[in-house]
Amino acid sequence: MQKKPKNVQPCHDRTSSHPSDSSFWEERYQSGDMPWEKGAPSPGLVDFLAEHSKLPRGTVCVPGCGTGHDVRAWAGAGFEVFGYDIAPSAMRLAAERTREAGLSAQFQLGDFLADPPPLLFDWVFEHTLLCAIQPNQREDYVRSVLRWLKPDGQYLAVNYLIPDREGPPFGTTRDELWQRFSPHFELFKEWVPRSYPNRTGLELMLWWRRKGV
Ligand SMILES: C[S@@+](CC[C@H](N)C(=O)[O-])C[C@H]1O[C@@H](n2cnc3c(N)ncnc32)[C@H](O)[C@@H]1O
């Protein structure tokens, strides 16, 4: 068993609410108990955008975007970005920081697993939402990615391969990801990205293209 990185701790016992409730996440933002908040976008995303500077600029959805670091990375690269989060404080902070950075993006409070998409996206970008929801909600998550993407859309994921069963964060494996996504997506590319220091070697990026077009 790999050891859990020191500052990624189970948080299910810290509050009375449940990780599938918005109040669970809102309490985390209000108390400042946010070990996932690194003050910078995913290094793997930063490198991806630098290495693929010729990609057509389309629409991107970042569900569970937190305070919006990844949204601002996509926006800074010229994409039209929509950040979604279930926690009101995350959306307020994300909008403030994006304004302060002089960037343009839209933020909307909502439940990615339940809400209808405001539009269909060229890209959905995953970073620590899949490990944040209850594992028994993962089928809903896959259905939501399909619901929110255009028929020829792409799903880029920074997956967190930790063994934890008590979370969030809840672990996953490459096998599980393959089983869930390969029926609907072609795997275009996979690689181990550069990571935040405490996640080095624990992340796997998967770039999927939707099947059937
Ligand atoms: C572990 S945090 C990661 C935040 C951000 N992706 C990052 O890496 O900084 C998980 C985020 O997902 C949000 N979240 C949880 N369930 C959600 C849902 N069903 N729909 C939208 N956002 C959700 C939480 O409020 C929280 O901001």
PDB file of C-alpha atoms in Angstrom, residues 13-208:
ATOM      1  CA  ASP A  13     -15.104  12.659  10.018  1.00  0.00           C
ATOM      2  CA  ARG A  14     -14.455  16.363  10.403  1.00  0.00           C
ATOM      3  CA  THR A  15     -17.947  17.637   9.824  1.00  0.00           C
ATOM      4  CA  SER A  16     -21.417  16.331  10.363  1.00  0.00           C
ATOM      5  CA  SER A  17     -22.338  16.565   6.672  1.00  0.00           C
ATOM      6  CA  HIS A  18     -21.586  14.095   3.904  1.00  0.00           C
ATOM      7  CA  PRO A  19     -19.273  14.609   0.872  1.00  0.00           C
ATOM      8  CA  SER A  20     -22.227  14.378  -1.492  1.00  0.00           C
ATOM      9  CA  ASP A  21     -23.816  17.438   0.226  1.00  0.00           C
ATOM     10  CA  SER A  22     -22.904  20.938  -0.830  1.00  0.00           C
ATOM     11  CA  SER A  23     -22.743  21.925   2.870  1.00  0.00           C
ATOM     12  CA  PHE A  24     -19.838  19.500   3.410  1.00  0.00           C
ATOM     13  CA  TRP A  25     -17.771  21.372   0.817  1.00  0.00           C
ATOM     14  CA  GLU A  26     -19.002  24.819   1.791  1.00  0.00           C
ATOM     15  CA  GLU A  27     -17.927  24.198   5.395  1.00  0.00           C
ATOM     16  CA  ARG A  28     -14.469  23.236   4.152  1.00  0.00           C
ATOM     17  CA  TYR A  29     -14.099  26.535   2.271  1.00  0.00           C
ATOM     18  CA  GLN A  30     -15.493  28.580   5.165  1.00  0.00           C
ATOM     19  CA  SER A  31     -13.151  26.988   7.703  1.00  0.00           C
ATOM     20  CA  GLY A  32     -10.150  27.155   5.335  1.00  0.00           C
ATOM     21  CA  ASP A  33      -9.720  23.362   5.631  1.00  0.00           C
ATOM     22  CA  MET A  34      -8.727  22.795   1.995  1.00  0.00           C
ATOM     23  CA  PRO A  35      -5.661  20.548   1.643  1.00  0.00           C
ATOM     24  CA  TRP A  36      -6.351  20.309  -2.124  1.00  0.00           C
ATOM     25  CA  GLU A  37      -5.858  24.075  -2.549  1.00  0.00           C
ATOM     26  CA  LYS A  38      -2.329  24.468  -3.927  1.00  0.00           C
ATOM     27  CA  GLY A  39      -2.487  28.090  -5.042  1.00  0.00           C
ATOM     28  CA  ALA A  40      -1.650  27.080  -8.612  1.00  0.00           C
ATOM     29  CA  PRO A  41      -3.130  25.057 -11.471  1.00  0.00           C
ATOM     30  CA  SER A  42      -2.389  21.386 -11.973  1.00  0.00           C
ATOM     31  CA  PRO A  43       1.240  21.197 -13.234  1.00  0.00           C
ATOM     32  CA  GLY A  44       0.096  18.479 -15.632  1.00  0.00           C
ATOM     33  CA  LEU A  45      -2.462  20.842 -17.148  1.00  0.00           C
ATOM     34  CA  VAL A  46       0.069  23.688 -17.394  1.00  0.00           C
ATOM     35  CA  ASP A  47       2.439  21.408 -19.328  1.00  0.00           C
ATOM     36  CA  PHE A  48      -0.375  20.034 -21.510  1.00  0.00           C
ATOM     37  CA  LEU A  49      -1.439  23.534 -22.557  1.00  0.00           C
ATOM     38  CA  ALA A  50       2.160  24.588 -23.264  1.00  0.00           C
ATOM     39  CA  GLU A  51       2.816  21.463 -25.326  1.00  0.00           C
ATOM     40  CA  HIS A  52      -0.424  21.693 -27.319  1.00  0.00           C
ATOM     41  CA  SER A  53      -0.477  25.360 -28.182  1.00  0.00           C
ATOM     42  CA  LYS A  54      -2.052  24.698 -31.592  1.00  0.00           C
ATOM     43  CA  LEU A  55      -5.237  23.030 -30.329  1.00  0.00           C
ATOM     44  CA  PRO A  56      -8.387  24.713 -31.695  1.00  0.00           C
ATOM     45  CA  ARG A  57      -9.689  27.105 -29.033  1.00  0.00           C
ATOM     46  CA  GLY A  58     -13.105  25.821 -27.932  1.00  0.00           C
ATOM     47  CA  THR A  59     -15.292  25.622 -24.854  1.00  0.00           C
ATOM     48  CA  VAL A  60     -14.084  23.917 -21.676  1.00  0.00           C
ATOM     49  CA  CYS A  61     -16.002  22.820 -18.621  1.00  0.00           C
ATOM     50  CA  VAL A  62     -14.085  22.411 -15.364  1.00  0.00           C
ATOM     51  CA  PRO A  63     -16.472  20.693 -12.924  1.00  0.00           C
ATOM     52  CA  GLY A  64     -15.573  20.909  -9.223  1.00  0.00           C
ATOM     53  CA  CYS A  65     -13.195  23.735 -10.114  1.00  0.00           C
ATOM     54  CA  GLY A  66     -12.723  25.014  -6.539  1.00  0.00           C
ATOM     55  CA  THR A  67     -11.115  28.449  -6.498  1.00  0.00           C
ATOM     56  CA  GLY A  68     -10.494  28.257 -10.233  1.00  0.00           C
ATOM     57  CA  HIS A  69      -6.746  27.774 -10.787  1.00  0.00           C
ATOM     58  CA  ASP A  70      -7.327  25.328 -13.643  1.00  0.00           C
ATOM     59  CA  VAL A  71     -10.059  27.515 -15.129  1.00  0.00           C
ATOM     60  CA  ARG A  72      -7.610  30.423 -15.259  1.00  0.00           C
ATOM     61  CA  ALA A  73      -4.949  28.211 -16.894  1.00  0.00           C
ATOM     62  CA  TRP A  74      -7.374  27.269 -19.705  1.00  0.00           C
ATOM     63  CA  ALA A  75      -8.607  30.880 -19.982  1.00  0.00           C
ATOM     64  CA  GLY A  76      -5.037  32.201 -20.129  1.00  0.00           C
ATOM     65  CA  ALA A  77      -4.405  29.810 -23.029  1.00  0.00           C
ATOM     66  CA  GLY A  78      -7.332  31.333 -24.935  1.00  0.00           C
ATOM     67  CA  PHE A  79     -10.166  28.877 -24.266  1.00  0.00           C
ATOM     68  CA  GLU A  80     -13.726  29.850 -23.349  1.00  0.00           C
ATOM     69  CA  VAL A  81     -14.006  28.356 -19.890  1.00  0.00           C
ATOM     70  CA  PHE A  82     -16.859  27.551 -17.549  1.00  0.00           C
ATOM     71  CA  GLY A  83     -16.114  26.591 -13.957  1.00  0.00           C
ATOM     72  CA  TYR A  84     -18.717  24.750 -11.909  1.00  0.00           C
ATOM     73  CA  ASP A  85     -18.728  24.001  -8.245  1.00  0.00           C
ATOM     74  CA  ILE A  86     -21.242  22.957  -5.636  1.00  0.00           C
ATOM     75  CA  ALA A  87     -19.778  25.262  -2.942  1.00  0.00           C
ATOM     76  CA  PRO A  88     -20.872  28.928  -3.035  1.00  0.00           C
ATOM     77  CA  SER A  89     -17.624  30.154  -1.414  1.00  0.00           C
ATOM     78  CA  ALA A  90     -15.552  28.383  -4.076  1.00  0.00           C
ATOM     79  CA  MET A  91     -17.492  30.171  -6.800  1.00  0.00           C
ATOM     80  CA  ARG A  92     -17.139  33.541  -5.094  1.00  0.00           C
ATOM     81  CA  LEU A  93     -13.368  33.124  -4.614  1.00  0.00           C
ATOM     82  CA  ALA A  94     -12.933  31.790  -8.161  1.00  0.00           C
ATOM     83  CA  ALA A  95     -14.770  34.763  -9.685  1.00  0.00           C
ATOM     84  CA  GLU A  96     -12.826  37.278  -7.538  1.00  0.00           C
ATOM     85  CA  ARG A  97      -9.421  35.772  -8.348  1.00  0.00           C
ATOM     86  CA  THR A  98     -10.209  35.531 -12.041  1.00  0.00           C
ATOM     87  CA  ARG A  99     -11.248  39.188 -12.113  1.00  0.00           C
ATOM     88  CA  GLU A 100      -8.072  40.156 -10.223  1.00  0.00           C
ATOM     89  CA  ALA A 101      -5.995  38.176 -12.730  1.00  0.00           C
ATOM     90  CA  GLY A 102      -7.594  40.143 -15.572  1.00  0.00           C
ATOM     91  CA  LEU A 103      -8.917  36.944 -17.147  1.00  0.00           C
ATOM     92  CA  SER A 104     -12.339  36.092 -18.433  1.00  0.00           C
ATOM     93  CA  ALA A 105     -14.271  32.965 -17.454  1.00  0.00           C
ATOM     94  CA  GLN A 106     -17.749  32.076 -16.294  1.00  0.00           C
ATOM     95  CA  PHE A 107     -18.482  30.471 -12.961  1.00  0.00           C
ATOM     96  CA  GLN A 108     -21.707  28.801 -11.986  1.00  0.00           C
ATOM     97  CA  LEU A 109     -22.872  27.258  -8.745  1.00  0.00           C
ATOM     98  CA  GLY A 110     -24.220  23.799  -9.444  1.00  0.00           C
ATOM     99  CA  ASP A 111     -24.106  20.061  -9.067  1.00  0.00           C
ATOM    100  CA  PHE A 112     -22.241  18.543 -11.996  1.00  0.00           C
ATOM    101  CA  LEU A 113     -23.769  15.141 -11.288  1.00  0.00           C
ATOM    102  CA  ALA A 114     -27.375  16.304 -11.376  1.00  0.00           C
ATOM    103  CA  ASP A 115     -27.697  19.551 -13.328  1.00  0.00           C
ATOM    104  CA  PRO A 116     -28.420  19.836 -17.032  1.00  0.00           C
ATOM    105  CA  PRO A 117     -25.470  21.377 -18.903  1.00  0.00           C
ATOM    106  CA  PRO A 118     -25.830  25.065 -19.739  1.00  0.00           C
ATOM    107  CA  LEU A 119     -24.308  24.214 -23.136  1.00  0.00           C
ATOM    108  CA  LEU A 120     -22.434  21.309 -24.693  1.00  0.00           C
ATOM    109  CA  PHE A 121     -18.659  21.556 -24.325  1.00  0.00           C
ATOM    110  CA  ASP A 122     -15.687  20.729 -26.549  1.00  0.00           C
ATOM    111  CA  TRP A 123     -13.718  19.679 -23.485  1.00  0.00           C
ATOM    112  CA  VAL A 124     -14.387  18.504 -19.950  1.00  0.00           C
ATOM    113  CA  PHE A 125     -11.348  18.778 -17.696  1.00  0.00           C
ATOM    114  CA  GLU A 126     -11.162  16.609 -14.589  1.00  0.00           C
ATOM    115  CA  HIS A 127      -8.943  17.392 -11.625  1.00  0.00           C
ATOM    116  CA  THR A 128      -9.829  16.026  -8.175  1.00  0.00           C
ATOM    117  CA  LEU A 129     -13.595  15.912  -8.594  1.00  0.00           C
ATOM    118  CA  LEU A 130     -13.750  12.172  -9.321  1.00  0.00           C
ATOM    119  CA  CYS A 131     -11.836  11.444  -6.090  1.00  0.00           C
ATOM    120  CA  ALA A 132     -13.988  13.920  -4.146  1.00  0.00           C
ATOM    121  CA  ILE A 133     -17.393  12.389  -4.809  1.00  0.00           C
ATOM    122  CA  GLN A 134     -18.626   9.187  -3.195  1.00  0.00           C
ATOM    123  CA  PRO A 135     -17.362   6.127  -5.146  1.00  0.00           C
ATOM    124  CA  ASN A 136     -20.968   4.982  -5.625  1.00  0.00           C
ATOM    125  CA  GLN A 137     -21.581   8.209  -7.578  1.00  0.00           C
ATOM    126  CA  ARG A 138     -18.962   7.399 -10.237  1.00  0.00           C
ATOM    127  CA  GLU A 139     -21.448   5.975 -12.716  1.00  0.00           C
ATOM    128  CA  ASP A 140     -23.388   9.265 -12.409  1.00  0.00           C
ATOM    129  CA  TYR A 141     -20.106  11.103 -12.979  1.00  0.00           C
ATOM    130  CA  VAL A 142     -19.419   9.230 -16.255  1.00  0.00           C
ATOM    131  CA  ARG A 143     -23.008   9.895 -17.388  1.00  0.00           C
ATOM    132  CA  SER A 144     -22.538  13.594 -16.586  1.00  0.00           C
ATOM    133  CA  VAL A 145     -19.301  13.834 -18.584  1.00  0.00           C
ATOM    134  CA  LEU A 146     -21.187  12.310 -21.532  1.00  0.00           C
ATOM    135  CA  ARG A 147     -24.183  14.606 -20.979  1.00  0.00           C
ATOM    136  CA  TRP A 148     -22.039  17.780 -20.813  1.00  0.00           C
ATOM    137  CA  LEU A 149     -19.772  17.008 -23.809  1.00  0.00           C
ATOM    138  CA  LYS A 150     -20.424  17.573 -27.479  1.00  0.00           C
ATOM    139  CA  PRO A 151     -20.717  14.365 -29.541  1.00  0.00           C
ATOM    140  CA  ASP A 152     -17.093  14.840 -30.672  1.00  0.00           C
ATOM    141  CA  GLY A 153     -15.944  16.206 -27.319  1.00  0.00           C
ATOM    142  CA  GLN A 154     -12.757  15.376 -25.444  1.00  0.00           C
ATOM    143  CA  TYR A 155     -12.235  14.464 -21.814  1.00  0.00           C
ATOM    144  CA  LEU A 156      -8.869  15.328 -20.289  1.00  0.00           C
ATOM    145  CA  ALA A 157      -8.312  13.981 -16.786  1.00  0.00           C
ATOM    146  CA  VAL A 158      -5.647  14.332 -14.145  1.00  0.00           C
ATOM    147  CA  ASN A 159      -6.456  11.195 -12.154  1.00  0.00           C
ATOM    148  CA  TYR A 160      -5.313  10.687  -8.611  1.00  0.00           C
ATOM    149  CA  LEU A 161      -4.173   7.075  -8.219  1.00  0.00           C
ATOM    150  CA  ILE A 162      -4.196   6.603  -4.466  1.00  0.00           C
ATOM    151  CA  PRO A 163      -5.342   3.454  -2.700  1.00  0.00           C
ATOM    152  CA  ASP A 164      -7.634   5.120  -0.177  1.00  0.00           C
ATOM    153  CA  ARG A 165     -11.099   3.721   0.450  1.00  0.00           C
ATOM    154  CA  GLU A 166     -11.889   6.235   3.166  1.00  0.00           C
ATOM    155  CA  GLY A 167     -12.077   9.720   1.838  1.00  0.00           C
ATOM    156  CA  PRO A 168     -12.444  12.111   0.278  1.00  0.00           C
ATOM    157  CA  PRO A 169     -10.100  11.751  -1.482  1.00  0.00           C
ATOM    158  CA  PHE A 170     -11.247   8.287  -2.559  1.00  0.00           C
ATOM    159  CA  GLY A 171      -8.717   6.341  -4.589  1.00  0.00           C
ATOM    160  CA  THR A 172      -8.971   4.842  -8.021  1.00  0.00           C
ATOM    161  CA  THR A 173      -6.871   2.684 -10.348  1.00  0.00           C
ATOM    162  CA  ARG A 174      -6.086   2.748 -14.041  1.00  0.00           C
ATOM    163  CA  ASP A 175      -8.133  -0.464 -14.403  1.00  0.00           C
ATOM    164  CA  GLU A 176     -11.199   1.159 -12.880  1.00  0.00           C
ATOM    165  CA  LEU A 177     -10.831   4.206 -15.118  1.00  0.00           C
ATOM    166  CA  TRP A 178     -10.444   1.985 -18.177  1.00  0.00           C
ATOM    167  CA  GLN A 179     -13.564   0.008 -17.279  1.00  0.00           C
ATOM    168  CA  ARG A 180     -15.639   3.114 -16.729  1.00  0.00           C
ATOM    169  CA  PHE A 181     -14.504   5.259 -19.659  1.00  0.00           C
ATOM    170  CA  SER A 182     -13.373   2.941 -22.485  1.00  0.00           C
ATOM    171  CA  PRO A 183     -16.939   1.900 -23.433  1.00  0.00           C
ATOM    172  CA  HIS A 184     -17.643   5.558 -24.327  1.00  0.00           C
ATOM    173  CA  PHE A 185     -14.236   7.028 -25.207  1.00  0.00           C
ATOM    174  CA  GLU A 186     -11.139   6.187 -27.254  1.00  0.00           C
ATOM    175  CA  LEU A 187      -7.982   6.654 -25.214  1.00  0.00           C
ATOM    176  CA  PHE A 188      -5.865   9.003 -27.305  1.00  0.00           C
ATOM    177  CA  LYS A 189      -2.905   9.390 -24.966  1.00  0.00           C
ATOM    178  CA  GLU A 190      -1.831   8.658 -21.399  1.00  0.00           C
ATOM    179  CA  TRP A 191       1.151   9.799 -19.377  1.00  0.00           C
ATOM    180  CA  VAL A 192       2.449  10.452 -15.883  1.00  0.00           C
ATOM    181  CA  PRO A 193       2.471  14.238 -15.523  1.00  0.00           C
ATOM    182  CA  ARG A 194       4.555  16.634 -13.519  1.00  0.00           C
ATOM    183  CA  SER A 195       2.687  17.031 -10.236  1.00  0.00           C
ATOM    184  CA  TYR A 196       2.466  19.124  -7.113  1.00  0.00           C
ATOM    185  CA  PRO A 197       5.310  17.909  -4.826  1.00  0.00           C
ATOM    186  CA  ASN A 198       3.092  15.788  -2.556  1.00  0.00           C
ATOM    187  CA  ARG A 199       1.414  14.035  -5.507  1.00  0.00           C
ATOM    188  CA  THR A 200       4.516  13.151  -7.515  1.00  0.00           C
ATOM    189  CA  GLY A 201       4.094   9.714  -9.079  1.00  0.00           C
ATOM    190  CA  LEU A 202       0.474   9.443  -7.929  1.00  0.00           C
ATOM    191  CA  GLU A 203      -1.170  11.106 -10.928  1.00  0.00           C
ATOM    192  CA  LEU A 204      -2.010   9.746 -14.366  1.00  0.00           C
ATOM    193  CA  MET A 205      -3.285  11.920 -17.181  1.00  0.00           C
ATOM    194  CA  LEU A 206      -5.706  10.326 -19.628  1.00  0.00           C
ATOM    195  CA  TRP A 207      -6.780  12.134 -22.804  1.00  0.00           C
ATOM    196  CA  TRP A 208      -9.968  10.607 -24.145  1.00  0.00           C
TER     197      TRP A 208
END
